[in-house]
PDB file of C-alpha atoms in Angstrom:
ATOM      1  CA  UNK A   1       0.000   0.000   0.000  1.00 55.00           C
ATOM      2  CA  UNK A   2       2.707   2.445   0.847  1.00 73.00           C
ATOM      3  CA  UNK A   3       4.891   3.093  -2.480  1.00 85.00           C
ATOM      4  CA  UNK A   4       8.500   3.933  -2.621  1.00 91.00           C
ATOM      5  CA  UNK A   5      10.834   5.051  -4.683  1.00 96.00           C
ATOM      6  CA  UNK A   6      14.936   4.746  -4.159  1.00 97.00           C
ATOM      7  CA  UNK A   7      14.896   1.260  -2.083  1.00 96.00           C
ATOM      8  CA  UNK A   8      16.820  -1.842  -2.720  1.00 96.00           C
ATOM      9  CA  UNK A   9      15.668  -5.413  -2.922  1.00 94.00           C
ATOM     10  CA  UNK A  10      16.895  -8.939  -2.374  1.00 94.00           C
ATOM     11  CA  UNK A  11      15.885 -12.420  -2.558  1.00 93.00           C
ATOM     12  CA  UNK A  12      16.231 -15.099  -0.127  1.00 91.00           C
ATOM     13  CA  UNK A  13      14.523 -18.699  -0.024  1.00 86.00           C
ATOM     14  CA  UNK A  14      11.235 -17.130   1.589  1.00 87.00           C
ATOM     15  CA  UNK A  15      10.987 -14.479  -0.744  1.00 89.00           C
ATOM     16  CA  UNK A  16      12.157 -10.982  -2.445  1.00 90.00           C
ATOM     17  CA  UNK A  17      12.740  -8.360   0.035  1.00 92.00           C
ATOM     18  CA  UNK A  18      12.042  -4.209  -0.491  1.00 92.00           C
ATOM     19  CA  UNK A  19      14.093  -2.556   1.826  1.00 95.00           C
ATOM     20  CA  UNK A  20      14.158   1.268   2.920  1.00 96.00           C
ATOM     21  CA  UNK A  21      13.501   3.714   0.324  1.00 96.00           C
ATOM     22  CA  UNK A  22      11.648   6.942  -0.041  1.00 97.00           C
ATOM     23  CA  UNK A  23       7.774   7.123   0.358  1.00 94.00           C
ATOM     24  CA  UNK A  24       7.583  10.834  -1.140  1.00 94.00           C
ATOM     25  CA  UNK A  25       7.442  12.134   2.398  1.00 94.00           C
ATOM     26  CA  UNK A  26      10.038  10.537   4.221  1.00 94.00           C
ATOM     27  CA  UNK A  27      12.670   8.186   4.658  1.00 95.00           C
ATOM     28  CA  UNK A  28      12.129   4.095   5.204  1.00 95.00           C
ATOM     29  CA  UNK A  29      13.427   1.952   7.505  1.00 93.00           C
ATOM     30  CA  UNK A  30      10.862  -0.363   7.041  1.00 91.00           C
ATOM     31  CA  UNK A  31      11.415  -3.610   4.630  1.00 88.00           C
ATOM     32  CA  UNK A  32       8.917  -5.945   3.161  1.00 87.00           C
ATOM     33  CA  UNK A  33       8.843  -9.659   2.389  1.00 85.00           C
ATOM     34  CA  UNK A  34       6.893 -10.743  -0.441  1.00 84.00           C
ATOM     35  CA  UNK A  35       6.109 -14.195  -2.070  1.00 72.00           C
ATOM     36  CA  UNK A  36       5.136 -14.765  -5.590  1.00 64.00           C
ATOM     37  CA  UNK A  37       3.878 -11.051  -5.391  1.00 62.00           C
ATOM     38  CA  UNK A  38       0.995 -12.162  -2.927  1.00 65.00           C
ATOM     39  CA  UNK A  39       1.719 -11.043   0.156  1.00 73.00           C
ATOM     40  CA  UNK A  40       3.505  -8.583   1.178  1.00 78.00           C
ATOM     41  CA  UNK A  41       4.819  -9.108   5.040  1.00 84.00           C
ATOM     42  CA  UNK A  42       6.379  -6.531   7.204  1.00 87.00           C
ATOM     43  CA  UNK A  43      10.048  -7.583   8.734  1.00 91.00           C
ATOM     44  CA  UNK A  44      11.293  -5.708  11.634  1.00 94.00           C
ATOM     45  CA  UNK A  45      12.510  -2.193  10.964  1.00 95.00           C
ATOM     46  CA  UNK A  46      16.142  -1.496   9.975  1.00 96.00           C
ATOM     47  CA  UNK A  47      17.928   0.544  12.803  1.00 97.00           C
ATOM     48  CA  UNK A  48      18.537   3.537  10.255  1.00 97.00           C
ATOM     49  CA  UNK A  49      16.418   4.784   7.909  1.00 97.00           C
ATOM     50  CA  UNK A  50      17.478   5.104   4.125  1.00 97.00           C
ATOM     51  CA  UNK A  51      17.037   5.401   0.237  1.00 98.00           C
ATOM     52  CA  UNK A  52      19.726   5.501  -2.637  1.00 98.00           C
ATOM     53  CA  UNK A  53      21.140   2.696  -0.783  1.00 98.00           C
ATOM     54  CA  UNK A  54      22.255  -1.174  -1.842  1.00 98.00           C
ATOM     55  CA  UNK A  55      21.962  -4.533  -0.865  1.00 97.00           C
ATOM     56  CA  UNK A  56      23.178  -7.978  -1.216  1.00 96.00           C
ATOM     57  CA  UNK A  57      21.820 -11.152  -0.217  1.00 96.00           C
ATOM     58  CA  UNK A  58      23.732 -14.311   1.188  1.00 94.00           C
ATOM     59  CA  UNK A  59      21.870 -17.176   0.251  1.00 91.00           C
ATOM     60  CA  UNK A  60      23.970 -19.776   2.402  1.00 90.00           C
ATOM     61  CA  UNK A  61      23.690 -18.018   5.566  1.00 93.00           C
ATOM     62  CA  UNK A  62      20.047 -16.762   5.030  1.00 95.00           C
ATOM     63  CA  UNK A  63      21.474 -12.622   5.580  1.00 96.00           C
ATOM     64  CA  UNK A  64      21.103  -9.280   3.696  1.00 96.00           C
ATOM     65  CA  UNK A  65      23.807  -6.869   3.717  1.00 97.00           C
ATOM     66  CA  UNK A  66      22.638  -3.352   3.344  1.00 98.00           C
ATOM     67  CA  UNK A  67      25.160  -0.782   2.755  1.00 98.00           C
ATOM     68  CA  UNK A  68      24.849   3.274   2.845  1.00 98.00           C
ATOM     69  CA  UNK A  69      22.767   5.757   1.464  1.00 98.00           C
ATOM     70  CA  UNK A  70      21.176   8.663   2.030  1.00 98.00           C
ATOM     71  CA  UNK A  71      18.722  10.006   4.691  1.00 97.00           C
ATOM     72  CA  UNK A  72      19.396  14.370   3.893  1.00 94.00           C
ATOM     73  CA  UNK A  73      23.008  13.221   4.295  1.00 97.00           C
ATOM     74  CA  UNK A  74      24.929  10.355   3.143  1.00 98.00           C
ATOM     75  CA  UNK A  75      25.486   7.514   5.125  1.00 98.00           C
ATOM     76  CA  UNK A  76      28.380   4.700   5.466  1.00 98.00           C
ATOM     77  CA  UNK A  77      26.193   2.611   8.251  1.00 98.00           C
ATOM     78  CA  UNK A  78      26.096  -0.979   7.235  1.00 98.00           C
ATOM     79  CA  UNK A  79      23.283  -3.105   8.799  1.00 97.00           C
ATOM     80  CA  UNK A  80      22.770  -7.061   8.480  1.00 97.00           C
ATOM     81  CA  UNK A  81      19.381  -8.824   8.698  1.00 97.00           C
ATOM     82  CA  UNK A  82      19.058 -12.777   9.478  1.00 96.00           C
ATOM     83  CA  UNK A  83      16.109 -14.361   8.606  1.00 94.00           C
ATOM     84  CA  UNK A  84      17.173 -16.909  11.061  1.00 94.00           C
ATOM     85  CA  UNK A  85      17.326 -14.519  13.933  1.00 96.00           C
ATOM     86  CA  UNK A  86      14.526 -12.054  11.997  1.00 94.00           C
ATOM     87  CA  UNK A  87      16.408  -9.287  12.802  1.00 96.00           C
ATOM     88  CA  UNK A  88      18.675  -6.438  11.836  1.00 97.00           C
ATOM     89  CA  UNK A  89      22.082  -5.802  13.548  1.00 97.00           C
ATOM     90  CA  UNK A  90      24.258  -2.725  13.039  1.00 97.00           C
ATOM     91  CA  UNK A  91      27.647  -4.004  11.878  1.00 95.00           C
ATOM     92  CA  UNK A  92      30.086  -1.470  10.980  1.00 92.00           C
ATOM     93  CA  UNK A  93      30.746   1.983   8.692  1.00 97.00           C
ATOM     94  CA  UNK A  94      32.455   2.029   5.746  1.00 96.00           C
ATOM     95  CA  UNK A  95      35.394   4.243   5.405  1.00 96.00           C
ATOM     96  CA  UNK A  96      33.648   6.600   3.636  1.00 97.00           C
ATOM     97  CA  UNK A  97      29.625   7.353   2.861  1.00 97.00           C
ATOM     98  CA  UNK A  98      28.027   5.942  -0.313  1.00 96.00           C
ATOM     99  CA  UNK A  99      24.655   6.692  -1.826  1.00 97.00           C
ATOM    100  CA  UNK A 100      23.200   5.775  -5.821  1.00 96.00           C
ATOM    101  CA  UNK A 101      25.803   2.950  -5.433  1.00 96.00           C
ATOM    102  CA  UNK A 102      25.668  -0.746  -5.980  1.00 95.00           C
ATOM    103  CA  UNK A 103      27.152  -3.224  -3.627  1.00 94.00           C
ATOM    104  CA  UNK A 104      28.161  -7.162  -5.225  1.00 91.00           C
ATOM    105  CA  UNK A 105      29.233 -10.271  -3.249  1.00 87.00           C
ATOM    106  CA  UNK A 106      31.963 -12.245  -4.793  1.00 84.00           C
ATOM    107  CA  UNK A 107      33.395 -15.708  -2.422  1.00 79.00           C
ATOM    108  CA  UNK A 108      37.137 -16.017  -2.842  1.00 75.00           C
ATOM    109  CA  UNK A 109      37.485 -19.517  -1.332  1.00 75.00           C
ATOM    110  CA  UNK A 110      37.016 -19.102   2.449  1.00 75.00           C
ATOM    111  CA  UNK A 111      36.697 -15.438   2.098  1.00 71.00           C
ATOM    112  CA  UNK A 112      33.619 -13.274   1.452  1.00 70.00           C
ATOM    113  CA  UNK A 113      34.100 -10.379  -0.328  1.00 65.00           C
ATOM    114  CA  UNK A 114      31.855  -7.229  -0.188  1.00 66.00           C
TER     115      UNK A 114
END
């Protein structure tokens, strides 16, 4: 019911996920789970609110990485959400802020890359 514009999504086994974005009015820190387009079912809140930002899913460990953006100044937050746990955890900045960026996961081996 509530559009937005400027959010990132990502899929996981339960579904595609629409996370943050702009409503018109403010900024989201709300995300949405959605199956086959049916339903769409509210997941907790992220702890900052943001649009322009990106995401990446990790399918083995069930997580979304979300990275940045902007909320009337840029942002270099990084937040993580388990499904498992059906929550979101504050993990780190980056080095610098990022907004109208993309974000990729590449696995080197044992190592994940961001």
């Amino acid at each position: 019911k509530n559009a937005r514009r400027a959010l990132s999504s990502a899929v996981l086994a339960d579904g595609i996920y629409a996370i943050g974005g702009f409503d018109g009015t403010h900024t989201c820190r709300q995300s949405k789970n959605t199956t086959l387009g049916i339903t769409m079912d509210e997941i907790p809140s992220m702890n900052v609110a943001r649009c322009t930002h990106s995401s990446i899913a990790i399918y083995e460990t069930q997580e979304i990485y979300v990275f940045g953006g902007f909320d009337f100044l840029p942002l270099s937050s990084v937040e993580r959400y388990s499904l498992i746990n059906n929550e979101w955890e504050k993990i780190m900045d980056m080095p610098s802020s990022r907004f109208m960026h993309s974000s990729v996961f590449v696995k080197s081996g044992n190592n994940n890359i961001f």
